[in-house]
Each structure stands twice: as C-alpha cells, then as structure tokens.
CSV table of C-alpha atoms and ligand atoms in Angstrom, one decimal:
chain,number,residue,atom,x,y,z
K,1,MET,CA,-4.5,13.0,-15.9
K,2,ILE,CA,-3.9,10.7,-18.7
K,3,LEU,CA,-5.4,7.7,-16.5
K,4,HIS,CA,-8.8,9.5,-17.0
K,5,GLU,CA,-8.9,8.6,-20.8
K,6,ASP,CA,-9.9,4.9,-19.8
K,7,LEU,CA,-12.7,6.3,-17.4
K,8,ASP,CA,-16.2,5.8,-18.8
K,9,ARG,CA,-17.1,8.2,-16.1
K,10,ILE,CA,-15.8,9.4,-12.5
K,11,LEU,CA,-18.1,7.8,-9.4
K,12,ILE,CA,-16.3,9.7,-6.6
K,13,THR,CA,-14.3,12.7,-7.1
K,14,ALA,CA,-10.9,13.4,-5.2
K,15,GLU,CA,-12.8,16.5,-3.5
K,16,ASP,CA,-15.3,13.9,-2.3
K,17,ILE,CA,-13.4,10.7,-0.8
K,18,LYS,CA,-11.5,13.5,0.8
K,19,LYS,CA,-14.3,15.2,3.0
K,20,ARG,CA,-15.7,11.4,3.6
K,21,VAL,CA,-12.1,10.2,4.9
K,22,ALA,CA,-12.2,12.8,7.2
K,23,GLU,CA,-15.6,12.1,8.7
K,24,LEU,CA,-14.8,8.4,9.0
K,25,GLY,CA,-11.5,9.7,10.9
K,26,ARG,CA,-13.5,11.6,13.1
K,27,ALA,CA,-16.0,8.6,13.4
K,28,ILE,CA,-13.5,6.4,14.5
K,29,THR,CA,-11.8,8.8,16.7
K,30,GLU,CA,-14.8,9.4,18.7
K,31,GLU,CA,-15.1,5.5,19.3
K,32,TYR,CA,-12.2,5.0,20.7
K,33,ARG,CA,-12.0,8.4,22.7
K,34,ASP,CA,-12.3,6.9,26.1
K,35,ALA,CA,-10.1,4.1,25.5
K,36,PRO,CA,-5.9,4.2,27.1
K,37,GLU,CA,-4.8,1.8,24.6
K,38,PRO,CA,-3.8,2.2,21.1
K,39,VAL,CA,-5.7,1.2,18.2
K,40,VAL,CA,-3.9,-0.9,15.7
K,41,LEU,CA,-4.7,0.0,12.3
K,42,VAL,CA,-4.4,-2.9,9.7
K,43,CYS,CA,-3.8,-2.1,5.9
K,44,ILE,CA,-5.0,-5.1,3.5
K,45,LEU,CA,-2.6,-4.5,0.8
K,46,LYS,CA,-2.5,-3.2,-2.1
K,47,GLY,CA,-5.7,-1.8,-2.7
K,48,SER,CA,-6.1,-0.1,0.8
K,49,VAL,CA,-2.8,1.7,1.0
K,50,VAL,CA,-4.1,5.4,-0.7
K,51,PHE,CA,-7.1,5.1,2.3
K,52,PHE,CA,-5.2,4.0,4.9
K,53,SER,CA,-2.3,6.7,4.4
K,54,ASP,CA,-5.3,9.3,4.2
K,55,LEU,CA,-7.1,7.7,6.7
K,56,MET,CA,-4.7,7.6,10.1
K,57,ARG,CA,-3.8,10.9,9.6
K,58,GLN,CA,-7.3,11.8,10.3
K,59,ILE,CA,-7.7,9.6,13.8
K,60,ASP,CA,-6.6,11.8,16.7
K,61,HIS,CA,-5.5,8.9,19.0
K,62,ASP,CA,-2.8,7.0,19.4
K,63,CYS,CA,-2.7,4.3,16.2
K,64,ARG,CA,0.0,1.9,15.5
K,65,LEU,CA,0.1,0.5,11.9
K,66,ASP,CA,0.2,-3.1,10.4
K,67,PHE,CA,0.2,-4.6,7.1
K,68,MET,CA,-1.1,-7.9,5.7
K,69,ILE,CA,-1.2,-9.4,2.3
K,70,VAL,CA,-3.7,-11.9,1.6
K,71,LYS,CA,-4.6,-13.9,-1.6
K,72,SER,CA,-8.0,-15.7,-2.3
K,73,TYR,CA,-7.2,-19.0,-4.0
K,74,GLY,CA,-9.7,-19.8,-7.3
K,75,GLY,CA,-8.5,-16.9,-9.3
K,76,GLY,CA,-11.2,-15.4,-11.6
K,77,THR,CA,-13.0,-12.2,-10.4
K,78,GLU,CA,-15.2,-14.2,-8.1
K,79,SER,CA,-13.2,-14.3,-4.4
K,80,SER,CA,-13.5,-18.0,-3.2
K,81,GLY,CA,-13.2,-17.6,0.5
K,82,ASN,CA,-10.2,-19.9,0.8
K,83,VAL,CA,-7.7,-16.9,1.7
K,84,ARG,CA,-3.6,-17.4,2.0
K,85,PHE,CA,-1.5,-15.2,4.1
K,86,VAL,CA,1.3,-13.5,1.7
K,87,LYS,CA,2.6,-11.3,4.2
K,88,ASP,CA,1.1,-12.0,8.1
K,89,LEU,CA,1.2,-9.0,10.6
K,90,ASP,CA,4.3,-8.0,12.3
K,91,ASN,CA,3.1,-7.6,15.5
K,92,SER,CA,0.6,-9.4,18.0
K,93,ILE,CA,-3.3,-8.0,18.0
K,94,THR,CA,-3.7,-10.1,21.4
K,95,GLY,CA,-5.5,-7.8,24.0
K,96,LYS,CA,-5.6,-5.1,21.7
K,97,HIS,CA,-8.1,-2.4,19.9
K,98,VAL,CA,-7.8,-3.5,16.1
K,99,VAL,CA,-9.4,-1.9,12.9
K,100,ILE,CA,-9.0,-3.8,9.7
K,101,VAL,CA,-9.1,-1.2,6.8
K,102,GLU,CA,-10.1,-2.4,3.4
K,103,ASP,CA,-10.6,-0.8,0.2
K,104,ILE,CA,-13.9,-2.7,-1.2
K,105,ILE,CA,-16.0,-5.5,0.0
K,106,ASP,CA,-17.3,-7.3,-2.6
K,107,SER,CA,-18.6,-10.9,-1.9
K,108,GLY,CA,-17.1,-10.3,1.6
K,109,LEU,CA,-15.7,-13.9,2.1
K,110,THR,CA,-11.6,-12.8,2.2
K,111,LEU,CA,-13.1,-10.3,5.5
K,112,THR,CA,-15.0,-13.1,6.6
K,113,PHE,CA,-12.1,-15.2,6.8
K,114,LEU,CA,-9.7,-12.7,8.1
K,115,LYS,CA,-12.0,-11.6,10.9
K,116,GLY,CA,-12.5,-15.2,12.0
K,117,ASN,CA,-9.0,-15.4,11.9
K,118,LEU,CA,-8.1,-12.4,14.1
K,119,ILE,CA,-10.5,-12.9,16.5
K,120,THR,CA,-8.9,-16.1,17.3
K,121,ARG,CA,-5.8,-14.2,18.1
K,122,GLY,CA,-7.2,-12.8,20.9
K,123,ALA,CA,-7.9,-8.9,19.5
K,124,LYS,CA,-10.0,-7.1,22.5
K,125,THR,CA,-12.5,-5.6,19.8
K,126,LEU,CA,-12.2,-5.8,16.2
K,127,LYS,CA,-13.9,-3.5,13.6
K,128,ILE,CA,-14.0,-3.3,9.7
K,129,CYS,CA,-13.9,0.5,7.8
K,130,THR,CA,-14.2,0.1,4.2
K,131,LEU,CA,-13.9,2.8,2.0
K,132,LEU,CA,-16.5,1.1,-0.6
K,133,ASP,CA,-19.0,-1.5,-0.2
K,134,LYS,CA,-20.9,-3.4,-3.0
K,135,PRO,CA,-23.6,-4.8,-0.6
K,136,VAL,CA,-25.9,-6.3,-3.5
K,137,ARG,CA,-22.9,-8.5,-4.3
K,138,ARG,CA,-22.5,-10.2,-0.8
K,139,SER,CA,-22.3,-13.7,-0.8
K,140,PRO,CA,-24.9,-15.6,1.6
K,141,LYS,CA,-21.7,-17.3,3.2
K,142,SER,CA,-20.3,-13.6,4.1
K,143,THR,CA,-20.9,-13.1,8.3
K,144,ILE,CA,-19.3,-9.5,8.3
K,145,THR,CA,-20.7,-6.9,9.7
K,146,VAL,CA,-19.1,-3.2,8.3
K,147,ASP,CA,-18.5,-0.8,10.8
K,148,TYR,CA,-17.5,2.2,9.0
K,149,CYS,CA,-18.1,2.2,4.9
K,150,GLY,CA,-17.2,5.5,3.1
K,151,PHE,CA,-19.7,4.8,-0.1
K,152,THR,CA,-22.0,2.3,-0.8
K,153,ILE,CA,-21.3,1.9,-4.7
K,154,PRO,CA,-23.4,-0.3,-7.6
K,155,ASN,CA,-22.4,-3.2,-8.8
K,156,GLU,CA,-19.5,-1.9,-11.4
K,157,PHE,CA,-16.0,-2.6,-11.4
K,158,VAL,CA,-14.4,0.5,-10.4
K,159,VAL,CA,-10.6,1.8,-10.0
K,160,GLY,CA,-8.6,4.7,-8.6
K,161,TYR,CA,-7.6,5.6,-5.3
K,162,GLY,CA,-5.4,2.6,-4.7
K,163,LEU,CA,-8.1,-0.1,-6.5
K,164,ASP,CA,-6.4,-1.6,-9.6
K,165,TYR,CA,-7.6,-3.2,-12.8
K,166,ASP,CA,-4.9,-6.0,-13.5
K,167,GLU,CA,-2.4,-3.5,-11.3
K,168,LYS,CA,-3.0,-0.5,-13.4
K,169,TYR,CA,-5.1,2.8,-12.1
K,170,ARG,CA,-4.2,2.8,-8.7
K,171,ASN,CA,-2.6,6.0,-8.7
K,172,LEU,CA,-5.7,7.8,-10.1
K,173,PRO,CA,-6.7,10.2,-7.5
K,174,ASP,CA,-10.5,9.7,-8.2
K,175,ILE,CA,-12.6,6.6,-8.4
K,176,GLY,CA,-14.3,5.7,-11.8
K,177,VAL,CA,-15.7,3.2,-14.2
K,178,LEU,CA,-13.4,1.8,-16.6
K,179,LYS,CA,-14.7,2.1,-20.4
K,180,PRO,CA,-15.4,-1.4,-21.3
K,181,GLU,CA,-13.3,-1.7,-24.4
K,182,VAL,CA,-10.5,-1.6,-21.8
K,183,TYR,CA,-11.4,-4.7,-20.5
K,184,THR,CA,-12.3,-6.1,-24.3
K,185,LYS,CA,-8.4,-5.3,-25.3
K,186,ALA,CA,-7.2,-7.5,-22.6
Z,1,LIG,P1,-14.6,-10.2,-1.6
Z,1,LIG,O1,-15.0,-8.9,-0.7
Z,1,LIG,O2,-14.1,-11.2,-0.7
Z,1,LIG,O3,-15.1,-10.5,-2.7
Z,1,LIG,O4,-12.8,-9.4,-2.2
Z,1,LIG,C1,-12.8,-8.1,-2.1
Z,1,LIG,C2,-11.4,-7.8,-2.8
Z,1,LIG,O5,-11.8,-8.0,-4.4
Z,1,LIG,C3,-11.0,-6.3,-2.7
Z,1,LIG,O6,-10.4,-5.7,-2.0
Z,1,LIG,C4,-10.4,-6.0,-4.0
Z,1,LIG,O7,-9.1,-6.3,-3.8
Z,1,LIG,C5,-11.3,-6.5,-4.9
Z,1,LIG,N1,-12.3,-6.1,-5.8
Z,1,LIG,C6,-13.8,-6.3,-5.9
Z,1,LIG,N2,-14.5,-5.5,-6.5
Z,1,LIG,C7,-13.6,-4.6,-6.9
Z,1,LIG,C8,-13.7,-3.5,-7.8
Z,1,LIG,O8,-14.8,-3.1,-8.2
Z,1,LIG,N3,-12.5,-3.1,-8.4
Z,1,LIG,C9,-11.2,-3.1,-7.9
Z,1,LIG,N4,-11.1,-4.4,-6.8
Z,1,LIG,C10,-11.9,-4.9,-6.5
Z,2,LIG,MG1,-8.0,-5.7,-2.0
C-alpha cells in the first residue's frame, strides 16, 4: 500500500489486530451474557470507526450503535480535558449498558470528561474499550480505568486502522509509526 512508504515501521499488523479484536469481542460477549438488555456501543468519531465496525461484529449480543464527535479545546498535540460536543448521541442512554469504544487513550482527559458526562445521564453500567493505550502518557488528572484494551503501546505517535496524522492514514490496514520526515515536512 502506498501509505506504507511513510512508515518508519509497522507496530501492529492487520492480522494481529484482527485476532485481538476477536478476543475483545468474546470478552465483551461474556461480560453481558446474562444481561437481558441490549448493549449500547458508543463510537467516538472519527478515529474509532474502523475498530468499532470490526469489534461490533465480534460481539454476540443484542447491540445498538450510537456515535459522538468530541473536540478537545486548546489545540496542539496535548489534550486539555475541556471537551466540546460536536455531535452528541442520538438516543438516550438512561438505564442502558454502555460501552465507549475509543481508538487510543493518551492523557485520558477526553475520556475522563466523557465518562463523567455519560454517568450523569444515568447509564446503568459504563465500560471503556480502547484499541490502544499509552499508559505512560496518562495525566494525573485522569480518573478513568480501562475495562478492555487491545494493545498497550510505547509513547510513539501511531497511525492507521482509523488513527490519523492530520486526517491522513486512517485507511491504512496496519498500525504503524511514521517516519520523522513526515512531521518535519509539514
Ligand atoms: P487524550 O486521551 O484525551 O489525550 O486524547 C486521546 C485522543 O488523542 C485520541 O482519541 C486520538 O484522537 C488522539 N491521539 C493520541 N495519541 C495518538 C496517536 O498516537 N496517533 C493518533 N492520534 C492520537
Ligand atoms: Mg480520537
């Protein structure tokens, strides 16, 4: 694929992602096995869209889908924790089992805000499922616990499988680390 030319190296192959997503799907299926109610899967756009669409098909339960777009104020590469809803959920989550599906947790501030907000709407249970986690980047202000995590990764900027650099590389099937010259060119 032409996008591979910009990668320093592949961190996680499409094949390994597929295996891990199937495992996460099985774990989530097991978690709600005895729950008669549907589970609401919340996709945090845009980065989670690829993970979300693969994960939902590995969950053997009655699932409902909803989508959110959130933007963190402050700009730059650091998230500030001041989050603005660009698109809110379409349906009420009061009394529902909710799973937030994220692409990557970095400082954890976006999800700390989001989790607090969704709890105030009366979700019955709220779990966090992330494909990637960079725990060394976690802010002391973050209060989240990750319930499901695909891969713990080092402190490097990664792209592919939904994750972008300046909106590019989302359609790359693998997850990789960019060559430094890709950043310096910009
Ligand atoms: P935080 O956990 O609030 O710091 O923000 C997490 C968000 O930052 C993710 O949803 C991504 O949009 C973005 N992000 C953090 N690290 C990376 C990365 O390595 N590649 C691409 N996006 C990233
Ligand atoms: Mg994101």
